Coordinates of C-alpha atoms in Angstrom, one line a residue:
X1 CA 39.7 47.8 -51.2
X2 CA 37.7 46.2 -53.9
X3 CA 39.5 45.6 -57.1
X4 CA 37.6 46.4 -60.3
X5 CA 36.1 43.2 -61.6
X6 CA 34.4 42.2 -64.8
X7 CA 32.4 39.1 -65.4
X8 CA 29.4 37.3 -66.9
X9 CA 25.9 37.3 -65.4
X10 CA 24.8 33.8 -64.5
X11 CA 21.3 33.0 -65.6
X12 CA 19.8 30.1 -63.6
X13 CA 17.5 28.4 -66.0
X14 CA 16.9 25.6 -63.5
X15 CA 15.0 28.2 -61.3
X16 CA 13.0 30.2 -63.9
X17 CA 12.1 30.3 -67.5
X18 CA 14.8 31.8 -69.7
X19 CA 15.0 35.6 -69.2
X20 CA 14.3 37.6 -72.3
X21 CA 15.0 41.2 -71.5
X22 CA 12.0 42.8 -73.2
X23 CA 9.5 39.9 -73.3
X24 CA 9.0 39.0 -69.7
X25 CA 6.7 41.9 -68.8
X26 CA 3.5 42.8 -70.5
X27 CA 4.2 46.5 -70.1
X28 CA 7.4 48.5 -69.7
X29 CA 6.1 50.8 -67.0
X30 CA 6.1 48.0 -64.4
X31 CA 9.9 48.5 -64.0
X32 CA 9.1 51.3 -61.5
X33 CA 6.9 48.9 -59.5
X34 CA 9.7 46.4 -59.3
X35 CA 12.4 48.8 -58.3
X36 CA 10.4 50.6 -55.7
X37 CA 9.2 47.2 -54.3
X38 CA 12.9 46.1 -54.1
X39 CA 13.7 49.3 -52.2
X40 CA 10.8 48.7 -49.7
X41 CA 12.1 45.2 -49.2
X42 CA 15.6 46.5 -48.5
X43 CA 14.1 48.9 -45.9
X44 CA 12.1 46.0 -44.3
X45 CA 15.2 43.8 -44.2
X46 CA 17.3 46.5 -42.5
X47 CA 14.7 46.9 -39.8
X48 CA 14.5 43.2 -39.2
X49 CA 18.3 42.7 -39.2
X50 CA 18.7 45.7 -36.8
X51 CA 16.2 44.2 -34.4
X52 CA 18.4 41.0 -34.4
X53 CA 21.5 43.2 -33.8
X54 CA 23.1 42.3 -37.2
X55 CA 23.3 45.9 -38.6
X56 CA 22.8 49.6 -37.7
X57 CA 19.2 50.7 -37.2
X58 CA 19.2 53.9 -39.4
X59 CA 16.6 56.6 -39.9
X60 CA 12.9 56.0 -40.9
X61 CA 12.7 54.2 -44.2
X62 CA 12.3 56.2 -47.4
X63 CA 12.4 55.7 -51.2
X64 CA 13.5 58.7 -53.2
X65 CA 13.1 59.1 -57.0
X66 CA 15.1 61.8 -58.8
X67 CA 15.0 62.9 -62.5
X68 CA 18.0 64.3 -64.4
X69 CA 16.7 65.6 -67.7
X70 CA 20.1 66.6 -69.0
X71 CA 21.7 63.2 -68.3
X72 CA 18.4 61.4 -69.2
X73 CA 18.6 59.4 -66.0
X74 CA 16.1 58.2 -63.5
X75 CA 17.4 57.3 -60.0
X76 CA 15.6 55.2 -57.4
X77 CA 17.3 55.5 -54.0
X78 CA 16.6 53.9 -50.6
X79 CA 18.1 53.8 -47.1
X80 CA 17.6 50.1 -46.7
X81 CA 20.0 47.3 -45.8
X82 CA 22.2 47.7 -48.9
X83 CA 24.7 45.1 -50.2
X84 CA 28.4 44.4 -50.1
X85 CA 30.3 43.1 -53.1
X86 CA 29.7 39.5 -52.3
X87 CA 25.9 40.1 -52.0
X88 CA 25.9 42.0 -55.3
X89 CA 27.6 39.0 -57.0
X90 CA 25.1 36.7 -55.4
X91 CA 21.8 38.6 -55.7
X92 CA 22.4 40.6 -58.9
X93 CA 24.8 38.6 -61.0
X94 CA 22.9 35.4 -60.5
X95 CA 19.6 36.3 -62.1
X96 CA 16.4 34.8 -60.5
X97 CA 18.1 34.0 -57.2
X98 CA 15.7 35.7 -54.8
X99 CA 17.4 37.5 -52.0
X100 CA 14.0 37.8 -50.3
X101 CA 13.7 34.0 -50.0
X102 CA 17.3 33.7 -48.7
X103 CA 16.6 36.5 -46.2
X104 CA 13.3 35.1 -44.9
X105 CA 14.9 31.7 -44.4
X106 CA 17.3 33.4 -41.9
X107 CA 14.6 35.6 -40.2
X108 CA 11.6 33.3 -40.7
X109 CA 10.2 34.1 -37.3
X110 CA 9.6 37.8 -38.3
X111 CA 6.1 38.8 -39.4
X112 CA 7.0 41.7 -41.7
X113 CA 6.3 40.9 -45.3
X114 CA 9.0 40.9 -47.9
X115 CA 7.8 41.6 -51.4
X116 CA 10.7 39.6 -52.8
X117 CA 12.3 38.4 -56.0
X118 CA 14.9 41.1 -56.2
X119 CA 17.0 39.5 -58.9
X120 CA 14.3 39.2 -61.5
X121 CA 12.5 42.5 -60.6
X122 CA 15.8 44.4 -60.8
X123 CA 16.4 43.2 -64.4
X124 CA 13.0 44.8 -65.5
X125 CA 15.0 48.1 -65.6
X126 CA 16.6 47.0 -68.8
X127 CA 13.3 47.3 -70.6
X128 CA 13.7 51.1 -70.4
X129 CA 17.4 51.6 -69.8
X130 CA 20.4 51.2 -72.1
X131 CA 22.7 51.1 -69.0
X132 CA 22.0 50.5 -65.4
X133 CA 24.2 51.4 -62.5
X134 CA 23.8 50.3 -58.9
X135 CA 25.7 52.0 -56.1
X136 CA 25.2 50.4 -52.7
X137 CA 26.5 50.3 -49.2
X138 CA 25.6 47.6 -46.7
X139 CA 24.3 48.5 -43.3
X140 CA 26.4 45.8 -41.7
X141 CA 29.5 47.0 -40.0
X142 CA 32.8 47.3 -41.9
X143 CA 31.2 47.2 -45.4
X144 CA 32.5 49.2 -48.3
X145 CA 30.4 50.9 -51.0
X146 CA 30.4 49.2 -54.5
X147 CA 29.2 50.2 -57.9
X148 CA 27.8 47.6 -60.3
X149 CA 27.2 48.6 -64.0
X150 CA 25.8 46.7 -67.0
X151 CA 24.6 47.7 -70.5
X152 CA 22.0 44.9 -70.8
X153 CA 24.4 42.3 -72.1
X154 CA 25.6 39.4 -69.9
X155 CA 28.8 41.4 -69.1
X156 CA 29.0 43.6 -66.0
X157 CA 31.6 45.7 -64.1
X158 CA 31.9 45.7 -60.3
X159 CA 34.1 48.3 -58.6
X160 CA 34.6 50.4 -55.4
X161 CA 32.4 53.5 -55.0
X162 CA 31.6 56.4 -52.7
X163 CA 28.5 56.4 -50.6
X164 CA 28.3 57.7 -47.0
X165 CA 25.0 56.2 -45.8
X166 CA 23.8 52.6 -46.1
X167 CA 21.3 52.0 -48.9
X168 CA 21.1 51.6 -52.6
X169 CA 20.9 53.9 -55.7
X170 CA 19.6 52.4 -58.9
X171 CA 20.5 54.7 -61.8
X172 CA 18.8 54.1 -65.1
X173 CA 20.3 55.7 -68.3
X174 CA 17.1 55.7 -70.3
X175 CA 16.8 54.7 -74.0
X176 CA 15.7 57.4 -76.4
X177 CA 12.4 55.7 -77.0
X178 CA 11.7 55.5 -73.2
X179 CA 12.2 59.2 -72.3
X180 CA 8.6 59.5 -71.2
X181 CA 10.0 58.3 -67.8
X182 CA 11.8 61.5 -67.2
X183 CA 8.5 63.3 -67.1
X184 CA 7.5 63.9 -63.4
X185 CA 3.7 63.6 -64.2
X186 CA 4.3 60.1 -65.7
X187 CA 6.4 58.9 -62.7
X188 CA 3.8 60.3 -60.3
X189 CA 1.0 58.4 -62.1
X190 CA 3.0 55.2 -61.9
X191 CA 3.7 55.7 -58.1
X192 CA 0.0 56.2 -57.4
X193 CA -0.9 53.2 -59.6
X194 CA 1.5 50.6 -58.3
X195 CA 3.0 51.9 -55.1
X196 CA 0.3 54.0 -53.5
X197 CA -0.3 51.7 -50.5
X198 CA 3.3 50.7 -49.7
X199 CA 4.0 51.3 -46.0
X200 CA 7.2 53.3 -46.8
X201 CA 7.3 56.9 -47.9
X202 CA 7.9 57.2 -51.7
X203 CA 9.1 60.6 -52.7
X204 CA 9.4 62.3 -56.1
X205 CA 11.9 65.1 -56.2
X206 CA 11.5 65.5 -52.4
X207 CA 7.6 65.4 -52.3
X208 CA 5.8 62.4 -50.8
X209 CA 3.4 60.9 -53.4
X210 CA 1.9 57.7 -51.9
X211 CA -0.8 57.3 -49.3
X212 CA 1.1 54.6 -47.4
X213 CA -1.9 53.3 -45.4
X214 CA -3.8 50.3 -46.7
X215 CA -7.1 50.0 -44.9
X216 CA -7.6 46.3 -45.8
X217 CA -4.6 45.5 -43.7
X218 CA -6.3 46.9 -40.6
X219 CA -8.9 45.2 -38.3
X220 CA -12.5 46.0 -39.1
X221 CA -12.8 47.2 -35.5
X222 CA -10.3 50.0 -36.3
X223 CA -12.3 51.2 -39.4
X224 CA -15.4 53.4 -39.5
X225 CA -18.0 53.3 -42.2
X226 CA -16.5 56.5 -43.5
X227 CA -13.1 54.9 -43.8
X228 CA -14.6 52.2 -46.0
X229 CA -16.5 54.7 -48.1
X230 CA -13.4 57.0 -48.5
X231 CA -11.3 54.1 -49.8
X232 CA -14.0 53.3 -52.4
X233 CA -14.3 56.9 -53.5
X234 CA -10.5 57.0 -53.9
X235 CA -10.3 53.8 -55.9
X236 CA -13.4 54.5 -58.0
X237 CA -13.9 58.3 -58.2
X238 CA -17.2 59.7 -59.4
X239 CA -18.9 56.3 -59.1
X240 CA -21.2 57.1 -56.2
X241 CA -21.0 55.4 -52.8
X242 CA -21.1 51.6 -52.4
X243 CA -24.1 49.7 -51.2
X244 CA -22.2 47.6 -48.7
X245 CA -18.8 46.0 -48.3
X246 CA -17.1 42.8 -47.1
X247 CA -13.8 42.8 -45.2
X248 CA -11.7 39.8 -45.9
X249 CA -9.0 38.5 -43.6
X250 CA -7.5 35.1 -43.2
X251 CA -4.0 33.7 -42.5
X252 CA -4.7 30.0 -43.0
X253 CA -4.3 28.0 -45.2
X254 CA -3.1 31.1 -47.1
X255 CA -2.7 34.8 -46.3
X256 CA -5.3 37.1 -47.7
X257 CA -6.7 40.5 -46.9
X258 CA -9.1 42.7 -48.8
X259 CA -12.2 44.8 -48.9
X260 CA -14.9 44.1 -51.5
X261 CA -17.7 46.5 -52.4
X262 CA -21.1 46.0 -53.9
X263 CA -21.5 48.9 -56.3
X264 CA -24.8 50.6 -57.2
X265 CA -26.3 48.9 -60.3
X266 CA -25.6 50.9 -63.5
X267 CA -26.3 48.2 -66.1
X268 CA -22.6 48.3 -67.2
X269 CA -21.2 45.6 -65.0
X270 CA -18.0 43.9 -66.3
X271 CA -18.8 40.2 -66.1
X272 CA -15.7 39.1 -68.1
X273 CA -12.6 41.0 -66.8
X274 CA -13.9 42.4 -63.5
X275 CA -13.2 45.6 -61.5
X276 CA -11.5 44.1 -58.4
X277 CA -7.8 45.2 -58.0
X278 CA -5.2 42.5 -57.1
X279 CA -2.4 43.5 -54.8
X280 CA 0.6 41.5 -53.5
X281 CA 1.9 42.9 -50.1
X282 CA 0.4 46.4 -50.9
X283 CA 1.8 46.4 -54.4
X284 CA -0.7 46.7 -57.3
X285 CA -0.4 43.7 -59.6
X286 CA -3.5 43.6 -61.8
X287 CA -7.1 44.7 -62.3
X288 CA -8.0 41.4 -63.9
X289 CA -8.6 38.7 -61.4
X290 CA -11.0 36.4 -63.2
X291 CA -8.8 33.4 -62.2
X292 CA -9.2 34.2 -58.5
X293 CA -12.9 35.1 -57.8
X294 CA -15.9 33.3 -59.3
X295 CA -17.3 34.9 -62.4
X296 CA -20.5 36.0 -60.7
X297 CA -18.5 38.2 -58.3
X298 CA -16.3 39.8 -61.0
X299 CA -18.4 43.1 -61.1
X300 CA -17.7 43.6 -57.4
X301 CA -15.2 46.3 -56.7
X302 CA -12.4 46.7 -54.2
X303 CA -9.1 45.1 -53.3
X304 CA -7.7 41.5 -52.7
X305 CA -4.2 41.4 -51.3
X306 CA -2.4 38.1 -51.0
X307 CA 1.2 37.0 -51.3
X308 CA 0.0 33.4 -51.8
X309 CA -1.7 33.9 -55.2
X310 CA 0.7 32.3 -57.7
X311 CA 1.8 34.8 -60.3
X312 CA 3.8 34.3 -63.4
X313 CA 7.5 35.3 -63.5
X314 CA 6.6 39.0 -64.2
X315 CA 3.8 39.2 -61.6
X316 CA 1.5 40.4 -64.4
X317 CA -0.7 37.3 -64.8
X318 CA -2.2 34.7 -62.5
X319 CA -1.5 31.0 -62.6
X320 CA -4.6 28.9 -61.8
X321 CA -4.1 26.0 -59.3
X322 CA -5.9 24.4 -56.4
X323 CA -5.0 27.2 -54.1
X324 CA -6.5 29.8 -56.4
X325 CA -9.7 27.8 -56.5
X326 CA -9.7 27.6 -52.8
X327 CA -9.3 31.4 -52.5
X328 CA -12.3 31.8 -54.8
X329 CA -14.4 29.6 -52.6
X330 CA -13.3 31.5 -49.5
X331 CA -14.2 34.9 -51.1
X332 CA -17.6 33.6 -52.2
X333 CA -18.4 32.3 -48.7
X334 CA -17.5 35.6 -47.1
X335 CA -19.7 37.4 -49.5
X336 CA -22.6 35.1 -48.8
X337 CA -22.0 35.5 -45.0
X338 CA -22.2 39.3 -45.3
X339 CA -25.4 39.1 -47.3
X340 CA -27.0 36.8 -44.8
X341 CA -25.9 39.2 -42.0
X342 CA -27.5 42.2 -43.7
X343 CA -30.7 40.3 -44.6
X344 CA -31.0 39.1 -41.0
X345 CA -30.2 42.4 -39.2
X346 CA -31.7 44.9 -41.6
X347 CA -34.2 43.3 -44.0
X348 CA -35.6 46.7 -45.1
X349 CA -32.2 47.9 -46.1
X350 CA -31.6 44.6 -47.9
X351 CA -34.9 45.0 -49.8
X352 CA -34.0 48.5 -50.6
X353 CA -30.8 47.5 -52.4
X354 CA -32.0 44.1 -53.7
X355 CA -32.2 45.1 -57.3
X356 CA -28.5 45.9 -57.3
X357 CA -27.7 42.7 -55.5
X358 CA -29.9 40.4 -57.5
X359 CA -27.6 39.7 -60.5
X360 CA -24.7 38.6 -58.2
X361 CA -26.9 36.3 -56.1
X362 CA -29.0 34.8 -58.9
X363 CA -26.1 34.2 -61.3
X364 CA -24.0 32.9 -58.4
X365 CA -26.7 30.5 -57.3
X366 CA -27.0 29.1 -60.8
X367 CA -23.2 28.7 -61.3
X368 CA -22.1 27.5 -57.8
X369 CA -24.0 24.9 -55.8
X370 CA -22.3 25.8 -52.5
X371 CA -23.2 29.5 -53.0
X372 CA -26.8 28.4 -53.9
X373 CA -27.2 26.6 -50.6
X374 CA -25.8 29.6 -48.8
X375 CA -28.2 32.2 -50.4
X376 CA -31.3 30.0 -50.7
X377 CA -33.2 32.2 -48.3
X378 CA -31.7 35.5 -49.6
X379 CA -33.4 35.5 -53.0
X380 CA -36.2 38.1 -53.1
X381 CA -39.0 38.6 -55.5
X382 CA -41.3 41.5 -56.0
X383 CA -44.8 40.6 -54.9
X384 CA -48.3 41.9 -55.4
X385 CA -49.0 41.3 -51.7
X386 CA -49.0 44.3 -49.4
X387 CA -45.8 44.8 -47.4
X388 CA -45.8 44.1 -43.7
X389 CA -45.4 47.4 -41.8
X390 CA -45.4 46.0 -38.3
X391 CA -42.2 44.6 -36.7
X392 CA -42.4 40.7 -36.7
X393 CA -42.7 38.8 -33.5
X394 CA -39.6 37.3 -32.0
X395 CA -38.3 34.4 -34.0
X396 CA -40.2 35.4 -37.1
X397 CA -38.9 37.2 -40.2
X398 CA -40.3 40.3 -41.8
X399 CA -42.3 39.2 -44.9
X400 CA -43.4 40.7 -47.2
X401 CA -40.7 43.3 -46.8
X402 CA -41.3 46.9 -47.7
X403 CA -39.0 48.2 -50.4
X404 CA -38.4 51.5 -52.2
X405 CA -41.2 53.3 -54.1
X406 CA -44.0 51.4 -52.4
X407 CA -42.7 48.0 -53.6
X408 CA -42.9 44.8 -51.5
X409 CA -40.6 41.9 -51.6
X410 CA -40.8 38.3 -50.4
X411 CA -38.8 35.1 -50.4
X412 CA -40.0 31.9 -52.1
X413 CA -40.7 30.3 -48.7
X414 CA -42.5 33.4 -47.5
X415 CA -44.7 33.3 -50.6
X416 CA -45.5 29.6 -50.1
X417 CA -46.4 30.2 -46.5
X418 CA -49.3 32.4 -47.5
X419 CA -50.8 30.0 -50.1
X420 CA -53.8 28.0 -49.3
X421 CA -53.3 24.4 -48.0
X422 CA -53.2 22.0 -50.9
X423 CA -52.4 24.7 -53.4
X424 CA -48.9 25.6 -52.3
X425 CA -47.1 23.8 -55.1
X426 CA -48.1 26.4 -57.8
X427 CA -46.0 29.5 -58.0
X428 CA -47.6 32.3 -60.0
X429 CA -45.2 34.8 -61.5
X430 CA -45.2 37.8 -63.8
X431 CA -42.3 38.9 -66.0
X432 CA -43.8 42.1 -67.5
X433 CA -46.5 44.0 -65.6
X434 CA -47.4 46.0 -68.7
X435 CA -47.4 43.2 -71.3
X436 CA -49.2 40.8 -68.9
X437 CA -51.4 43.4 -67.3
X438 CA -54.7 41.7 -68.4
X439 CA -53.9 38.3 -67.0
X440 CA -52.2 39.8 -63.9
X441 CA -55.3 41.9 -63.1
X442 CA -57.5 38.8 -63.4
X443 CA -55.4 36.8 -60.8
X444 CA -55.2 39.8 -58.5
X445 CA -58.9 40.4 -58.6
X446 CA -59.4 36.9 -57.2
X447 CA -57.0 37.5 -54.3
X448 CA -54.1 35.6 -55.8
X449 CA -50.5 36.7 -54.9
X450 CA -48.2 36.9 -57.8
X451 CA -44.4 37.0 -57.8
X452 CA -42.7 39.6 -60.0
X453 CA -39.8 38.1 -61.9
X454 CA -39.1 40.9 -64.3
X455 CA -35.4 40.9 -64.9
X456 CA -33.6 39.4 -67.9
X457 CA -31.8 36.9 -65.6
X458 CA -35.2 35.6 -64.5
X459 CA -35.8 33.9 -67.8
X460 CA -33.0 31.5 -66.8
X461 CA -33.4 31.7 -63.1
X462 CA -37.1 30.5 -63.0
X463 CA -36.3 27.2 -64.8
X464 CA -33.3 26.7 -62.6
X465 CA -35.5 27.1 -59.5
X466 CA -37.9 24.5 -60.9
X467 CA -35.1 22.1 -61.3
X468 CA -34.0 22.8 -57.7
X469 CA -37.6 22.4 -56.4
X470 CA -39.0 19.6 -58.4
X471 CA -42.2 19.6 -56.3
X472 CA -43.1 23.1 -57.4
X473 CA -44.8 24.2 -60.7
X474 CA -43.9 27.8 -61.8
X475 CA -46.7 29.2 -63.9
X476 CA -46.6 32.6 -65.6
X477 CA -49.9 34.5 -65.2
X478 CA -50.6 34.5 -68.9
X479 CA -49.9 30.8 -69.5
X480 CA -53.3 29.5 -68.5
X481 CA -56.3 30.4 -66.4
X482 CA -57.8 28.0 -63.9
X483 CA -61.5 27.6 -62.8
X484 CA -61.1 30.1 -60.1
X485 CA -61.1 32.9 -62.7
X486 CA -64.1 31.7 -64.6
X487 CA -67.8 31.9 -64.1
X488 CA -69.4 28.5 -64.3
X489 CA -72.4 29.4 -66.5
X490 CA -74.5 27.0 -68.5
X491 CA -75.3 27.9 -72.1
X492 CA -78.3 27.1 -74.2
X493 CA -77.9 25.6 -77.6
X494 CA -79.8 26.8 -80.7
X495 CA -81.7 24.6 -83.2
X496 CA -78.4 23.6 -84.8
X497 CA -77.0 22.5 -81.4
X498 CA -74.5 25.3 -81.2
X499 CA -74.2 27.4 -78.0
X500 CA -72.9 31.1 -77.9
X501 CA -69.3 30.0 -77.3
X502 CA -69.2 27.8 -80.3
X503 CA -70.7 30.6 -82.5
X504 CA -68.0 33.0 -81.2
X505 CA -65.3 30.5 -82.0
X506 CA -66.7 30.1 -85.6
X507 CA -66.8 33.9 -86.0
X508 CA -63.2 34.4 -84.9
X509 CA -61.9 31.3 -86.7
X510 CA -63.4 32.7 -90.0
X511 CA -62.2 36.3 -89.3
X512 CA -58.6 35.3 -88.4
X513 CA -58.2 32.4 -90.8
X514 CA -55.1 31.2 -88.9
X515 CA -54.8 27.6 -87.8
X516 CA -51.9 28.5 -85.5
X517 CA -54.1 30.4 -83.2
X518 CA -56.1 28.3 -80.7
X519 CA -59.4 29.8 -79.8
X520 CA -60.9 29.6 -76.3
X521 CA -64.2 31.2 -75.1
X522 CA -64.7 31.6 -71.4
X523 CA -66.8 33.8 -69.0
X524 CA -64.2 35.5 -66.9
X525 CA -64.9 36.9 -63.4
X526 CA -64.5 40.5 -62.6
X527 CA -65.9 43.7 -64.1
X528 CA -62.5 44.7 -65.4
X529 CA -61.6 41.5 -67.2
X530 CA -60.4 42.2 -70.7
X531 CA -62.5 41.3 -73.8
X532 CA -59.7 39.2 -75.2
X533 CA -56.2 38.2 -74.2
X534 CA -53.3 36.2 -75.5
X535 CA -52.3 33.1 -73.5
X536 CA -48.9 31.4 -73.9
X537 CA -48.7 27.8 -72.6
X538 CA -45.7 27.7 -70.2
X539 CA -43.5 25.1 -72.0
X540 CA -44.2 26.5 -75.4
X541 CA -43.3 30.0 -74.3
X542 CA -40.1 28.8 -72.6
X543 CA -39.0 27.1 -75.8
X544 CA -39.6 30.3 -77.7
X545 CA -37.7 32.4 -75.1
X546 CA -34.7 29.9 -75.3
X547 CA -34.7 30.1 -79.1
X548 CA -34.7 33.9 -78.9
X549 CA -31.8 33.8 -76.4
X550 CA -29.8 31.5 -78.7
X551 CA -30.3 33.9 -81.6
X552 CA -29.5 36.9 -79.4
X553 CA -32.7 38.7 -79.9
X554 CA -35.7 39.6 -77.8
X555 CA -38.5 37.0 -77.7
X556 CA -41.5 37.8 -79.7
X557 CA -45.0 36.4 -79.8
X558 CA -44.8 32.7 -80.8
X559 CA -46.7 31.8 -84.0
X560 CA -48.6 29.2 -82.0
X561 CA -50.6 30.8 -79.1
X562 CA -54.0 30.9 -77.5
X563 CA -56.6 33.7 -78.0
X564 CA -59.0 33.7 -75.1
X565 CA -62.3 35.5 -75.7
X566 CA -64.3 36.7 -72.7
X567 CA -67.9 36.2 -73.6
X568 CA -69.0 38.3 -70.5
X569 CA -67.4 41.4 -71.8
X570 CA -69.9 44.0 -73.2
X571 CA -67.9 44.4 -76.5
X572 CA -68.0 40.6 -77.1
X573 CA -71.7 40.5 -76.2
X574 CA -72.3 43.3 -78.7
X575 CA -70.3 41.4 -81.3
X576 CA -72.5 38.4 -80.8
X577 CA -75.6 40.4 -81.3
X578 CA -74.1 42.0 -84.4
X579 CA -73.2 38.7 -85.9
X580 CA -76.6 37.1 -85.0
X581 CA -78.5 40.0 -86.6
X582 CA -76.5 39.9 -89.9
X583 CA -78.7 39.6 -93.0
X584 CA -78.1 36.5 -95.0
X585 CA -77.1 37.2 -98.5
X586 CA -76.9 34.9 -101.5
X587 CA -73.6 34.1 -103.1
X588 CA -70.2 34.6 -101.6
X589 CA -70.5 38.2 -100.7
X590 CA -70.8 39.1 -97.0
X591 CA -73.4 41.4 -95.7
X592 CA -72.2 44.8 -94.2
X593 CA -73.0 43.5 -90.7
X594 CA -71.0 40.3 -91.3
X595 CA -68.1 42.3 -92.6
X596 CA -68.2 44.6 -89.6
X597 CA -68.4 41.6 -87.2
X598 CA -65.4 40.1 -88.9
X599 CA -63.4 43.3 -88.7
X600 CA -64.3 43.8 -85.0
X601 CA -63.1 40.2 -84.3
X602 CA -59.8 40.9 -86.1
X603 CA -59.5 44.2 -84.2
X604 CA -60.0 42.5 -80.8
X605 CA -57.2 40.0 -81.8
X606 CA -54.9 42.9 -82.8
X607 CA -55.6 44.6 -79.4
X608 CA -54.7 41.4 -77.6
X609 CA -51.5 41.1 -79.6
X610 CA -50.7 44.8 -79.0
X611 CA -51.0 44.3 -75.2
X612 CA -48.3 41.6 -75.2
X613 CA -46.0 43.4 -77.7
X614 CA -47.0 40.9 -80.4
X615 CA -47.5 43.5 -83.1
X616 CA -44.3 44.0 -85.2
X617 CA -43.2 47.6 -86.0
X618 CA -44.1 47.1 -89.6
X619 CA -47.7 46.1 -88.6
X620 CA -48.4 49.2 -86.5
X621 CA -49.1 51.5 -89.4
X622 CA -51.7 49.0 -90.8
X623 CA -53.2 48.6 -87.4
X624 CA -53.7 52.3 -87.0
X625 CA -55.3 52.6 -90.4
X626 CA -57.7 49.7 -89.8
X627 CA -58.6 51.2 -86.4
X628 CA -59.5 54.6 -88.0
X629 CA -61.5 52.9 -90.7
X630 CA -63.3 50.7 -88.2
X631 CA -64.3 53.7 -86.0
X632 CA -65.5 55.6 -89.1
X633 CA -67.8 52.7 -90.0
X634 CA -69.1 52.4 -86.5
X635 CA -69.9 56.2 -86.5
X636 CA -71.8 55.8 -89.7
X637 CA -73.8 52.9 -88.2
X638 CA -74.8 55.1 -85.3
X639 CA -75.7 58.1 -87.4

């Protein structure tokens, strides 16, 4: 018969940091996670020891949680392996000695996972309890039940107790300020948050609360598409269905399972904290795993479960080391493999969801050289070329790929394969089909294929691509126009040696009175070519975009830009005639025709600025007034 014993708890500072009762854990609620995890460990230990013939087998494992409102106690019970007096002294009184590590050393050939660290996890109960009792009976033959009691000080009491079946009761006498934990709804929430996927039944007042099955622990062969989707809906309710998923499973050089999902793009992705849930042997640990997966994969959703990710003493934060970095590389490679598989096997589906995949892939490529090599042929661009409707011949890929809403997509290599020989180094692209509509229409009218790079990320991705492909020149459609878009017409000079283009330049130079605007006069091909358009030389525009990015504002029209005047346009031709027919007047005053020609020149410039979003909001009212006045004067001239 055990004699009542009192003593001092031994804190092993050589094994862990000093234990501070209320400072180890970031949140008090995790005490329930720790105690339920300990109970599940005890059940696993009993099953393993029974298989070795070291103890009685017992009924199916179960964890029971009971609330006593009057006594203000919360009791967590299990029918696991239990402990005798010597084991209590060893595993409870010597804080930070892990009974799991000791047990696994003895049964290291067994594959069942032990969550572990009973000693430290058990002491989390003192965050919410003013006194903790432990009543336990070992499943090994000839054992006697014992009761251990402690009020949170280093002093404890150990004495004989009554218990008929093997297992352990942990009885928490809650502090007054922690009485939220005698509310069934609160406990139920904590069970579903932390213990939902533990393989052992967790009951609250006799009702099973947890799901028990963790799909990521199963083989992909045993899961249907619906199984994956149902897990996603359970973890992320009211978020729609995922676009695709990646099943992770490896046992070397570390153990890791998981399922990651690509969500539908909502524009609210969390690129800092992330939305992937971290588990350790089915126990929820954290929803912030920025130390594990690369930043560009943080907005993915799902579960990563690994006992080999180093956690701090409270299992509430990660510790970065070489293994963590290796895990991040493994996850990135598996994601890349899954994307390659989808693009190869179902290119139309890949194109359909590309806009949601693009941020992950483009940012990942820019931040991770290995990932960039892996996804080099997975980056798609919208294209002005018509999509290929016929199935490709064997050994060839579908390109351009039909996408949603009549769009077509292509890869950079696919685009280059359709360029004329000797002209496959220039990559034409458009970032805004509305603002660059005039220049885009010009290129398209001459049969040129243009890539559509119209996302915010592309302002950084295009320069990155240029660095990666130094032999290529990326040219936005409104940066410059080459000879293929111009009519090669000879012009006759007048008596002063000036041709029509020079006279137009003089007219606009005088009307605009702005040395920062470079004037060009060309005869553009095509009946629908605009009368005037703004051109932004590539390097100048990129510098302007970078400056806007640094100032965290949208890029505007740079002060220095090019105004191209299309002398073949009827409006410009009429402007020439109006200017040529102006009556010369003496003195500084302009004739009415000269004034009208100058106002029309300024109006054409304003229209060109308006087309590219170059008119500031405070200029729009003035533009509208000038437009109305100008139309009124034109009507008078026609009357």
